[in-house]
Short mmCIF file of C-alpha atoms and ligand atoms in Angstrom, two decimals:
data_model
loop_
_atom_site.label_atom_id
_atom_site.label_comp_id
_atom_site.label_asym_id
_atom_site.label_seq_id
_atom_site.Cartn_x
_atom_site.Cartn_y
_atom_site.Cartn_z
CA UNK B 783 79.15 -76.77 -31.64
CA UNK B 784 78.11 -75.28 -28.21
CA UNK B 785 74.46 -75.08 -27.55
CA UNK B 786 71.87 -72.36 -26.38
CA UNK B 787 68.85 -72.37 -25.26
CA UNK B 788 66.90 -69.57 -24.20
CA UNK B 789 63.31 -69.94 -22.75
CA UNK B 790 61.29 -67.03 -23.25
CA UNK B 791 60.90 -65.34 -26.73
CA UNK B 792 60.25 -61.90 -25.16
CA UNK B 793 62.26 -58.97 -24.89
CA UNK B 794 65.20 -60.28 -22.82
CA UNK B 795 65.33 -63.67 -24.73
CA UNK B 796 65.38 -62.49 -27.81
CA UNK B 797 67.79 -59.47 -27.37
CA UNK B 798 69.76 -62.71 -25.75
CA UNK B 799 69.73 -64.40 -29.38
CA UNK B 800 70.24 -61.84 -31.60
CA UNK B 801 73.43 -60.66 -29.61
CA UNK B 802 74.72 -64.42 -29.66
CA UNK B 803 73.78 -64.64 -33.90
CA UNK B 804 76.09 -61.61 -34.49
CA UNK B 805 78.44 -62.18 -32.16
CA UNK B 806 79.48 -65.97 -32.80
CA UNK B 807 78.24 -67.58 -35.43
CA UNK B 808 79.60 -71.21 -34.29
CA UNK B 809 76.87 -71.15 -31.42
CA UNK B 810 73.94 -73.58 -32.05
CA UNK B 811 70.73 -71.57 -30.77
CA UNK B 812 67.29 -72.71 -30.02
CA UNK B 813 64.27 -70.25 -28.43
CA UNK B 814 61.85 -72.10 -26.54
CA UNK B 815 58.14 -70.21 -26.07
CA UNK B 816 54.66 -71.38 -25.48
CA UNK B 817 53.51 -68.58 -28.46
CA UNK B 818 54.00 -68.32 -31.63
CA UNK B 819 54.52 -64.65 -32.34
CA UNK B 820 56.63 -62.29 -30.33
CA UNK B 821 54.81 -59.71 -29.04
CA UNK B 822 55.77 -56.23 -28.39
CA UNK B 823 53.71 -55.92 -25.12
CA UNK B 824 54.64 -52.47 -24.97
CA UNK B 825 52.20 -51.55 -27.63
CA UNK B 826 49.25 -53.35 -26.15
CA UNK B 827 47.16 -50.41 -25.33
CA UNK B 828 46.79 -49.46 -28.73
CA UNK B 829 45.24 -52.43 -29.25
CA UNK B 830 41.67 -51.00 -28.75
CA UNK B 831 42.51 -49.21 -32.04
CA UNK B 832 45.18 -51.42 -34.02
CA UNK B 833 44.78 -55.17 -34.55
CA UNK B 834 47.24 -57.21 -32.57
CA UNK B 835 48.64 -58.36 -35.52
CA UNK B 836 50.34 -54.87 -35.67
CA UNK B 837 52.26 -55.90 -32.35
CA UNK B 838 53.69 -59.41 -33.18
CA UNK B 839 56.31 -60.74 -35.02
CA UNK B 840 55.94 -64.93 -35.44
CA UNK B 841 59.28 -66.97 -33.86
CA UNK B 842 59.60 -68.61 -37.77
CA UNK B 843 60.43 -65.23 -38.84
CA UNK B 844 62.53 -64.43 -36.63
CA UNK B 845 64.42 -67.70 -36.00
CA UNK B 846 65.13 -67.61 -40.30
CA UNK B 847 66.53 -63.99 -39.76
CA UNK B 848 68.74 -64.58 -36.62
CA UNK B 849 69.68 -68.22 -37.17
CA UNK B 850 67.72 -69.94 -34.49
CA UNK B 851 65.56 -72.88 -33.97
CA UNK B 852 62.23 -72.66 -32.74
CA UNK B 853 60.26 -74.78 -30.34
CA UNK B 854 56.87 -73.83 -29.94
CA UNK B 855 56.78 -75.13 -26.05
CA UNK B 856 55.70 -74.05 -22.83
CA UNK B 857 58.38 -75.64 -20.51
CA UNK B 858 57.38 -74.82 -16.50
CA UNK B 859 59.75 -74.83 -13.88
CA UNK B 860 60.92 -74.21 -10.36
CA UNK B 861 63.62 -73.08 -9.08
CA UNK B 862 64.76 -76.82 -8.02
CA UNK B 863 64.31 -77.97 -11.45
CA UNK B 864 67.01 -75.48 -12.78
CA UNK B 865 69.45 -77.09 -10.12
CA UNK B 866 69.09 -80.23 -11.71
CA UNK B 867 68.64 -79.07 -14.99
CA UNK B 868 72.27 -77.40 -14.26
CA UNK B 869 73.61 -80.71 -12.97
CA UNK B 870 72.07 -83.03 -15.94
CA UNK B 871 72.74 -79.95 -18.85
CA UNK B 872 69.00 -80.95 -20.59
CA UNK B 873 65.92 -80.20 -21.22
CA UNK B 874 62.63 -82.38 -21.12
CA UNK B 875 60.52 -81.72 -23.87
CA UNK B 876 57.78 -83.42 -25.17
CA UNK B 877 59.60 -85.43 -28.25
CA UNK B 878 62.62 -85.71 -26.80
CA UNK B 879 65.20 -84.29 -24.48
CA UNK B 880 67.30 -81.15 -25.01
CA UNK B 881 70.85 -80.81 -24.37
CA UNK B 882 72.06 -77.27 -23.50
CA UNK B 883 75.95 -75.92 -23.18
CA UNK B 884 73.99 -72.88 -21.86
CA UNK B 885 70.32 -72.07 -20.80
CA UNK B 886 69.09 -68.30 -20.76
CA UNK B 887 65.73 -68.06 -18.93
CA UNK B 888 63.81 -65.13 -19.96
CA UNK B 889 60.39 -65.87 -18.51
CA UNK B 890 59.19 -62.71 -18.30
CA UNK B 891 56.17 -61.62 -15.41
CA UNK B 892 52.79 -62.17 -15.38
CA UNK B 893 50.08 -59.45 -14.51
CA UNK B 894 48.68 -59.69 -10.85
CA UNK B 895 45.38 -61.53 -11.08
CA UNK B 896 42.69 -59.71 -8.63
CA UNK B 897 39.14 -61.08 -7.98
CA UNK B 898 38.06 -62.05 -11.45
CA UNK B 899 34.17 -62.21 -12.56
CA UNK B 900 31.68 -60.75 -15.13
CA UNK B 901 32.48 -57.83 -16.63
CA UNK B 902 36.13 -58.06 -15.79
CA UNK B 903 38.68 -57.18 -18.42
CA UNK B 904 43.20 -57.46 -17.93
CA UNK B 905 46.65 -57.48 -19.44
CA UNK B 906 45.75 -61.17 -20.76
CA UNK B 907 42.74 -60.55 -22.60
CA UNK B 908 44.93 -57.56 -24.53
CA UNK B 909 47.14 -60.22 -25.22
CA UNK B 910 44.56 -62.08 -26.99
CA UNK B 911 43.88 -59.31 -28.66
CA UNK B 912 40.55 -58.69 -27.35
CA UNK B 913 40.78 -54.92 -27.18
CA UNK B 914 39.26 -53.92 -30.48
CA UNK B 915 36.30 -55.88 -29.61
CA UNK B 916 36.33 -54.82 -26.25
CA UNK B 917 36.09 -51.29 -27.80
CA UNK B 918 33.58 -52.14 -30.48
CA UNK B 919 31.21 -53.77 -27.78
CA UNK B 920 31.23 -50.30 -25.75
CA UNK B 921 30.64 -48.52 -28.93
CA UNK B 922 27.00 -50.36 -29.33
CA UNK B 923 23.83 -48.48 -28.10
CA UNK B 924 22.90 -50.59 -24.65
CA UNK B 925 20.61 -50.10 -22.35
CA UNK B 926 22.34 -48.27 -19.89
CA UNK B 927 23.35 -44.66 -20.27
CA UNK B 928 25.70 -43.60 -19.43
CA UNK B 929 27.70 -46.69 -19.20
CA UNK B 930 30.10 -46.58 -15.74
CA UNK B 931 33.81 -48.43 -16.53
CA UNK B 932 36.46 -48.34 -13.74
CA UNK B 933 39.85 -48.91 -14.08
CA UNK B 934 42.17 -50.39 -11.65
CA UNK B 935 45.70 -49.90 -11.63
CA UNK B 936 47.59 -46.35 -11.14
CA UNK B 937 51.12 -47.83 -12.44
CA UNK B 938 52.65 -46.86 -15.72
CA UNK B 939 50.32 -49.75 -17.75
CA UNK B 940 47.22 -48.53 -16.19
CA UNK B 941 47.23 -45.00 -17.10
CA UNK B 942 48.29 -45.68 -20.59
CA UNK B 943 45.31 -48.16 -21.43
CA UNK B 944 43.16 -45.78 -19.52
CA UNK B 945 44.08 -42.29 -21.42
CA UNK B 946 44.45 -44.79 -24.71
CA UNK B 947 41.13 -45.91 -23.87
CA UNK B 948 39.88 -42.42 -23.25
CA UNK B 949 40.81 -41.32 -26.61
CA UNK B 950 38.84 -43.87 -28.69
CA UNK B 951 35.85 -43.37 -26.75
CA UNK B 952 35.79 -39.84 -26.76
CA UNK B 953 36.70 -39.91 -30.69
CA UNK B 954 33.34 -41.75 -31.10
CA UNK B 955 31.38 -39.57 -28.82
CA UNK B 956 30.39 -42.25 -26.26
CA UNK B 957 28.16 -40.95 -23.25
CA UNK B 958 30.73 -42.75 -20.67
CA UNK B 959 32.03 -42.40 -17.40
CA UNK B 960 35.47 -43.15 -16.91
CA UNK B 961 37.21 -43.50 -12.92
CA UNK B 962 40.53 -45.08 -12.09
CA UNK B 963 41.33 -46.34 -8.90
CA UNK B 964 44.33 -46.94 -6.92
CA UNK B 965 45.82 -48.28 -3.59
CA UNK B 966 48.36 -45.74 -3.99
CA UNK B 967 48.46 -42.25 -3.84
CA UNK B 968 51.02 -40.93 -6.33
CA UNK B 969 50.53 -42.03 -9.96
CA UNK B 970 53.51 -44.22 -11.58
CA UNK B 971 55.36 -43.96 -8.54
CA UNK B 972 58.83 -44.60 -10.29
CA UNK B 973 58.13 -41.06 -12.18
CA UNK B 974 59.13 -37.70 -10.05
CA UNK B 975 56.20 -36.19 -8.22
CA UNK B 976 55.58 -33.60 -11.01
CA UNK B 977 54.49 -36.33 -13.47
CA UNK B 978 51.53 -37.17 -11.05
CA UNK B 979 50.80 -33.55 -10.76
CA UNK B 980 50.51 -33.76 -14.70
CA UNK B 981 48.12 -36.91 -15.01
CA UNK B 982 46.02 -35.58 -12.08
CA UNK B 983 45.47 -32.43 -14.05
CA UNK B 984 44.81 -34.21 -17.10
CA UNK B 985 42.48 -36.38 -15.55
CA UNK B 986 40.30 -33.67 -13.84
CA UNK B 987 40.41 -31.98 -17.77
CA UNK B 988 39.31 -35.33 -19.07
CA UNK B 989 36.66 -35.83 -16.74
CA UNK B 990 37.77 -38.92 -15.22
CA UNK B 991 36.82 -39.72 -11.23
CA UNK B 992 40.33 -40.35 -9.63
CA UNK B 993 39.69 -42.43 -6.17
CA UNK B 994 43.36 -43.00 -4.58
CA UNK B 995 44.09 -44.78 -0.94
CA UNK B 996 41.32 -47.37 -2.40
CA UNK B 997 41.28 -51.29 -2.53
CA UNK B 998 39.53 -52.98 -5.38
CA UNK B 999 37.46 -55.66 -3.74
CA UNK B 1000 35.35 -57.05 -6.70
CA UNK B 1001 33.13 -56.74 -9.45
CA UNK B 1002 29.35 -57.74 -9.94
CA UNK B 1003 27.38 -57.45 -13.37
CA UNK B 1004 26.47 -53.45 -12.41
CA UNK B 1005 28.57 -53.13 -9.51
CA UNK B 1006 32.04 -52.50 -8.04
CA UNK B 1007 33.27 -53.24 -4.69
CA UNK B 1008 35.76 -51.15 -3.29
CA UNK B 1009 36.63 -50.15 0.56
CA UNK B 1010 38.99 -46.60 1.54
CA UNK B 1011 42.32 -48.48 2.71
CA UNK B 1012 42.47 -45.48 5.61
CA UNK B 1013 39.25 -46.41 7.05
CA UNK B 1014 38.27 -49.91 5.77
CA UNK B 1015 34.84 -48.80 5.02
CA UNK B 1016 33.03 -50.69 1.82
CA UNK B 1017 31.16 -49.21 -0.72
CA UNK B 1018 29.60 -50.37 -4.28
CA UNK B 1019 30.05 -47.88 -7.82
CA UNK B 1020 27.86 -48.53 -10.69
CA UNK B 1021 30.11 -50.14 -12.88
CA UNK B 1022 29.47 -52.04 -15.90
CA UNK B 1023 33.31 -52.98 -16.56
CA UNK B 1024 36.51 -53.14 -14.12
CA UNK B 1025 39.82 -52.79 -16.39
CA UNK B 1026 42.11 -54.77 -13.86
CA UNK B 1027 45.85 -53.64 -14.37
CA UNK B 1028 47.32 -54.04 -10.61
CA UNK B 1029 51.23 -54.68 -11.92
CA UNK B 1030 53.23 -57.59 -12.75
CA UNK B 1031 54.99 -60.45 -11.03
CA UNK B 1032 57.89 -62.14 -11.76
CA UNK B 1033 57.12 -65.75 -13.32
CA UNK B 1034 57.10 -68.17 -12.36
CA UNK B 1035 59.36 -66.34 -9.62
CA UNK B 1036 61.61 -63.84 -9.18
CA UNK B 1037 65.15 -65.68 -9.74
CA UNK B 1038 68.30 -63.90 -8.33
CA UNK B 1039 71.67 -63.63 -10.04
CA UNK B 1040 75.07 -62.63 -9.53
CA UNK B 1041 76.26 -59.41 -11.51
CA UNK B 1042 76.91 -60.99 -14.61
CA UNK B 1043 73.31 -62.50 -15.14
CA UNK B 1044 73.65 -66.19 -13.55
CA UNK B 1045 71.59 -67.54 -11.67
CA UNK B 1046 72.23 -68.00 -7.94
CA UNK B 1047 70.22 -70.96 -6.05
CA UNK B 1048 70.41 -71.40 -2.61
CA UNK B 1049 73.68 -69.74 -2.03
CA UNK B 1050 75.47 -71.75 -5.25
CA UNK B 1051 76.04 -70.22 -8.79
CA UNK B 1052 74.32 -72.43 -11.71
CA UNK B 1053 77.13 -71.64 -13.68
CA UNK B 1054 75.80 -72.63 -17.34
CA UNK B 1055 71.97 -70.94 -16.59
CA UNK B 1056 71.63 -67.55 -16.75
CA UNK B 1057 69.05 -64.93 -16.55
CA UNK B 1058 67.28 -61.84 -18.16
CA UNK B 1059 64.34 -59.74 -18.04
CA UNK B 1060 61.19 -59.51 -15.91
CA UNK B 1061 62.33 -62.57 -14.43
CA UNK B 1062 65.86 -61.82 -12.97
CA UNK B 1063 67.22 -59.36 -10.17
CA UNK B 1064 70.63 -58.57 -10.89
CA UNK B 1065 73.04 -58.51 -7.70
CA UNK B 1066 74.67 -55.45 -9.05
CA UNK B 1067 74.35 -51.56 -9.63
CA UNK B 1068 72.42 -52.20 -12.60
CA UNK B 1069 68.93 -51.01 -13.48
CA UNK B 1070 66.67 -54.36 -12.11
CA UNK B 1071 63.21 -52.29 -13.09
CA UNK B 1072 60.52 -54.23 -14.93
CA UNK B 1073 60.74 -52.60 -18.13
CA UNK B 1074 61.84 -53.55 -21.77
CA UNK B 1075 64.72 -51.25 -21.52
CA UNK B 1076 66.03 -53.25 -18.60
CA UNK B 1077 64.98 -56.73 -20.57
CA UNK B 1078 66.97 -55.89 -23.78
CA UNK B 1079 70.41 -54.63 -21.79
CA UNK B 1080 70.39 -57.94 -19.75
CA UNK B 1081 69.60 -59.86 -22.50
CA UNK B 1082 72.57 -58.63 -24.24
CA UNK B 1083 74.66 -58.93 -21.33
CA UNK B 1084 73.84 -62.55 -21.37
CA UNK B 1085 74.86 -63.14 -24.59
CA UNK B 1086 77.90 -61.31 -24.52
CA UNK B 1087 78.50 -63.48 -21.23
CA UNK B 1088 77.80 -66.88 -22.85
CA UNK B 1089 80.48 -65.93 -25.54
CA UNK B 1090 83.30 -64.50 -22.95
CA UNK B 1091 82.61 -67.69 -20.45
CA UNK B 1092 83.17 -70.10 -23.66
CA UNK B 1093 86.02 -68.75 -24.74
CA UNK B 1094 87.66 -68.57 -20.91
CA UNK B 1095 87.04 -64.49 -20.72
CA UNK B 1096 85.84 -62.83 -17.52
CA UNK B 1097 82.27 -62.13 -17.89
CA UNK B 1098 80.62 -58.41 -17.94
CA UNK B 1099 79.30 -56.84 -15.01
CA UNK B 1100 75.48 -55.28 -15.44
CA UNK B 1101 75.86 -51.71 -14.72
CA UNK B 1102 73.09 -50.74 -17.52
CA UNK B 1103 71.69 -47.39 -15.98
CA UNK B 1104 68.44 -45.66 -16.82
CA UNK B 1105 68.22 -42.64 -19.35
CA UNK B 1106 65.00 -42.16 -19.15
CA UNK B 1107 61.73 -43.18 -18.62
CA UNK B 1108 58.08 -42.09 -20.51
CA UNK B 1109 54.35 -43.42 -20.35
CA UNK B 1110 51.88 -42.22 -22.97
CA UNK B 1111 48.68 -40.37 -22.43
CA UNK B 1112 46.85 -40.99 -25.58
CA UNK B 1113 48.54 -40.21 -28.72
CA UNK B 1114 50.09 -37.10 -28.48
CA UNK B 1115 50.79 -36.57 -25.03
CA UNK B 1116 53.55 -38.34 -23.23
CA UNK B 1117 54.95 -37.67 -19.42
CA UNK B 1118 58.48 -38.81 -18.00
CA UNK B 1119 61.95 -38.01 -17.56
CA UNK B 1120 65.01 -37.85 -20.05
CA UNK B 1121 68.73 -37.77 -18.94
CA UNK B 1122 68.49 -36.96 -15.33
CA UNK B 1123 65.67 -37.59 -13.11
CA UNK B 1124 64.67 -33.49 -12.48
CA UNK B 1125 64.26 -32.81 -16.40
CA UNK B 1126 60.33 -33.81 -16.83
CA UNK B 1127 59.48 -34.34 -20.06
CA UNK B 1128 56.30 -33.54 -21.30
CA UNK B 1129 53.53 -33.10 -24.03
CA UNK B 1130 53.79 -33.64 -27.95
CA UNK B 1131 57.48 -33.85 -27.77
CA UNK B 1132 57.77 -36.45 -25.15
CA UNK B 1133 55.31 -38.18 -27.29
CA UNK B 1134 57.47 -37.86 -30.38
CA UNK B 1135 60.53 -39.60 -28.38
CA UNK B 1136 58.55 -42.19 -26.79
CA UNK B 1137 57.61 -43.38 -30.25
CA UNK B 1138 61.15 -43.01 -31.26
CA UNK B 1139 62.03 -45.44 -28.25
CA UNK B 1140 59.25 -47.73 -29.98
CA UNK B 1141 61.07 -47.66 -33.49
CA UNK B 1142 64.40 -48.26 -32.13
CA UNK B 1143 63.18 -51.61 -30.82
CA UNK B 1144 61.49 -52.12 -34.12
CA UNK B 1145 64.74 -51.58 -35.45
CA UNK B 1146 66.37 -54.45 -33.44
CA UNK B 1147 64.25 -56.84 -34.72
CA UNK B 1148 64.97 -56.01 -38.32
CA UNK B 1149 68.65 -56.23 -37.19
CA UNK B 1150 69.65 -52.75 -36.73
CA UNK B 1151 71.17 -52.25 -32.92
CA UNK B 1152 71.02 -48.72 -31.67
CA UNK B 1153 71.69 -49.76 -28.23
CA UNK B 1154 74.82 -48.25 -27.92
CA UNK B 1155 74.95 -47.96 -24.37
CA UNK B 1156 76.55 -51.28 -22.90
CA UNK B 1157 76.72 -52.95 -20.58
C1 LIG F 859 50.84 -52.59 -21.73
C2 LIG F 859 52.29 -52.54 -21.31
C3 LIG F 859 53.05 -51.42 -21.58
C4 LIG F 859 54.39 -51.38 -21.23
N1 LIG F 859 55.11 -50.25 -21.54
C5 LIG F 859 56.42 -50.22 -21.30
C6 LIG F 859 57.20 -49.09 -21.71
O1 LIG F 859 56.66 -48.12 -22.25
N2 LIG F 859 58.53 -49.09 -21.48
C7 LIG F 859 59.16 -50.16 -20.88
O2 LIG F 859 60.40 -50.12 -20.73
N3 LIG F 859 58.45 -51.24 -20.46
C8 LIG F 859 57.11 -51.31 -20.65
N4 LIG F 859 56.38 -52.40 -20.26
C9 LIG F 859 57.08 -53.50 -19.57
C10 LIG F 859 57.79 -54.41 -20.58
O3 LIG F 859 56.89 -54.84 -21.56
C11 LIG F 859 58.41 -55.61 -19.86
O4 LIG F 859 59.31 -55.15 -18.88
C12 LIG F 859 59.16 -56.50 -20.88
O5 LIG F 859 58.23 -57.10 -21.77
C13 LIG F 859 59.96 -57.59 -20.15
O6 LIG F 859 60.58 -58.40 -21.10
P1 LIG F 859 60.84 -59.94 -20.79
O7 LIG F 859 61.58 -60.49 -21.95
O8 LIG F 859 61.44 -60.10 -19.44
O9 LIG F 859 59.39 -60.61 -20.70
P2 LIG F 859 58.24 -60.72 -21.79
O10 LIG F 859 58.38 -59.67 -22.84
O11 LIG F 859 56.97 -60.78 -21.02
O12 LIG F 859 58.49 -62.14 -22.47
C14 LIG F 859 58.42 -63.34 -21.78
C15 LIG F 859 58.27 -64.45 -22.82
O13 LIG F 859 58.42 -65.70 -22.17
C16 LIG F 859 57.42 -66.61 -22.61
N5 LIG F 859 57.23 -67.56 -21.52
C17 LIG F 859 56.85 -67.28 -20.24
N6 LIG F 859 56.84 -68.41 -19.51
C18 LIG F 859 57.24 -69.42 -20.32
C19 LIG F 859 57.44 -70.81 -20.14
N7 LIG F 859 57.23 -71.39 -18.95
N8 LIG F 859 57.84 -71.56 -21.20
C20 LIG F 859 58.06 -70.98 -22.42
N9 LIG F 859 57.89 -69.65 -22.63
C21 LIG F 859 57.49 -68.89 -21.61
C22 LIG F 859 56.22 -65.73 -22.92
O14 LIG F 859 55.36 -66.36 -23.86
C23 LIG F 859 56.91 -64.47 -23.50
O15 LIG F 859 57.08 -64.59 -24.89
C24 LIG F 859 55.01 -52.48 -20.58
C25 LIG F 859 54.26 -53.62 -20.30
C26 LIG F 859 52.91 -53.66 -20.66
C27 LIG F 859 52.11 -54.89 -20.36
#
């Protein structure tokens, strides 16, 4: 019975094994991760309000619904070691090695780490599903009013945990003052100009400072450091907390593939490792954003790949295009684009549909595909 192995239980891998359970069921699969729930990271903002638990699904479930084995394992890697791991087809794990017919790495990206330090808050403490106490410990009377909390990070990720962040504060009447800052001067720059035109406005309304063209340089127990990238000239905030959301990198590095998802290493094809997700660019017309929507669609491809290559088919080409794109701002208000680039979505409705794009992925994992649009 061929084997698979994918590393990385994210959205990628997993889209990766649940293609491969339905669509050959004489495949031996096994899901290496170094967690034991899969976490929808797309819902970690609303963990100042919802318990993480809300968010994650544990790999047991999942590997008794899709016929999988799980490995609770961290495995790191370079780029060399997937050469030879392509030459010696196995893994090295702890117990004992792995043998692999094919290996699907699905690593994901981890967030950019800035200058770290008291009173500094990111993607990974959300992860540990920090945010309600986060919350909670803002909520308690201090002894500094009102308390200053700065936000850095104008991408997609930063401006929803900042208007999610907004909302629960302002829903328990906390004197605070909210500012984001940004190197940048357009707001999720992969949205059309009109969508930072939106935020902006709903910033101002909200009451948030908005400092663009500025570099984060650190944070002290009262303080943040920051400097005007025009200029170069320094200056301190009061500010009790810096929110650090700066973007993601591809761990542990950005791996290149050809256009049906394997992975290319200096200039040769690893023929039986492939690649999906965060993790993977995609030599092809395909969508290669770091998003979920670009995760699942590769991961698929993968697995629809795996089966074609076994059986002696040509493999798929990745030509998985965009439809859309949205970013919450708070609970009912949404900004982004649906169907072509020029139609902005916005408002209630584009909240409504962005949820929708939440269930459908629920959906997924309780076995229902509504991904219809493939490859
Ligand atoms: C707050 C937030 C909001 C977002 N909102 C959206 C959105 O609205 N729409 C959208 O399309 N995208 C959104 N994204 C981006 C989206 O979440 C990512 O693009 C997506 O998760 C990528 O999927 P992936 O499978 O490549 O990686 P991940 O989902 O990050 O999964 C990687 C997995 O690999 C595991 N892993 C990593 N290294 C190893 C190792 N060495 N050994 C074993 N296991 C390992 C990790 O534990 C993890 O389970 C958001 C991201 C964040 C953080």
């Amino acid at each position: 019975m061929p084997r698979v192995v994918v590393l990385g239980g994210g959205y990628a891998g997993l889209a990766s094994l649940i293609e491969l359970s339905k669509k050959d069921k004489n495949l031996e699969l096994h899901l290496l991760d170094g967690d034991a729930d899969h976490c929808k990271i797309t819902n970690l903002h609303k963990t100042f309000q919802h318990p993480l638990e809300k968010f994650t699904v544990s790999y047991a479930e999942l590997a008794e619904k899709f016929h999988f084995t799980f490995h609770q394992h961290r495995l790191d890697f370079s780029e060399q070691d997937l050469a030879r791991w392509q030459q010696q087809q196995k893994l090295p794990l702890p117990q004992a090695e792995l043998p692999f017919d094919w290996l699907v790495v699905a690593t994901g990206a981890s967030p950019i780490q800035l200058h770290a330090g008291p009173g500094s808050f990111g993607q990974n403490e959300l992860r540990l599903g920090q945010g309600k106490a986060l919350l909670e410990s803002l909520l308690e009377p201090g002894e500094v009013e009102p308390l200053q909390l700065s936000l850095v990070g104008g991408g997609a990720t930063g401006v929803q945990v900042l208007f999610e962040l907004h909302e629960q504060l302002r829903r328990n009447r906390l004197p605070l003052k909210l500012r984001l800052i940004d190197q940048n001067h357009r707001l999720v720059p992969n949205l059309p100009e009109g969508a930072h035109k939106y935020i902006t406005k709903k910033l101002r309304r909200a009451g948030i400072d908005y400092l663009p063209g500025t570099n984060y340089l650190g944070q002290t127990e009262a303080q943040i450091q920051l400097a005007e990238l025009a200029t170069g000239h320094e200056f301190s905030l009061p500010s009790q907390l810096t929110l650090q959301f700066p973007g993601v990198s591809a761990a542990p590095s950005k791996l290149k593939t050809n256009a049906h998802g394997q992975v290319m290493s200096n200039g040769k094809t690893l023929e039986n490792i492939l690649s999906a997700g965060d993790c993977s660019t995609y030599d092809s017309s395909g969508l290669n954003s770091l998003t979920a929507q670009a995760a699942v669609r590769k991961g698929k491809l993968v697995a629809r790949n795996i089966v074609r290559l076994s059986g002696g088919e040509k493999p798929q080409t990745y030509r998985y295009q965009e439809k859309g794109y949205l970013v919450s701002l708070g609970a009912v208000d949404a900004i982004g684009w649906i169907g072509l680039r020029c139609n902005l979505a916005k408002g209630f409705l584009a909240s409504v549909i962005k949820d929708g794009m939440e269930t459908q992925y629920d959906l997924f994992l309780d076995g229902v595909d509504t991904y219809l649009d493939f490859p």
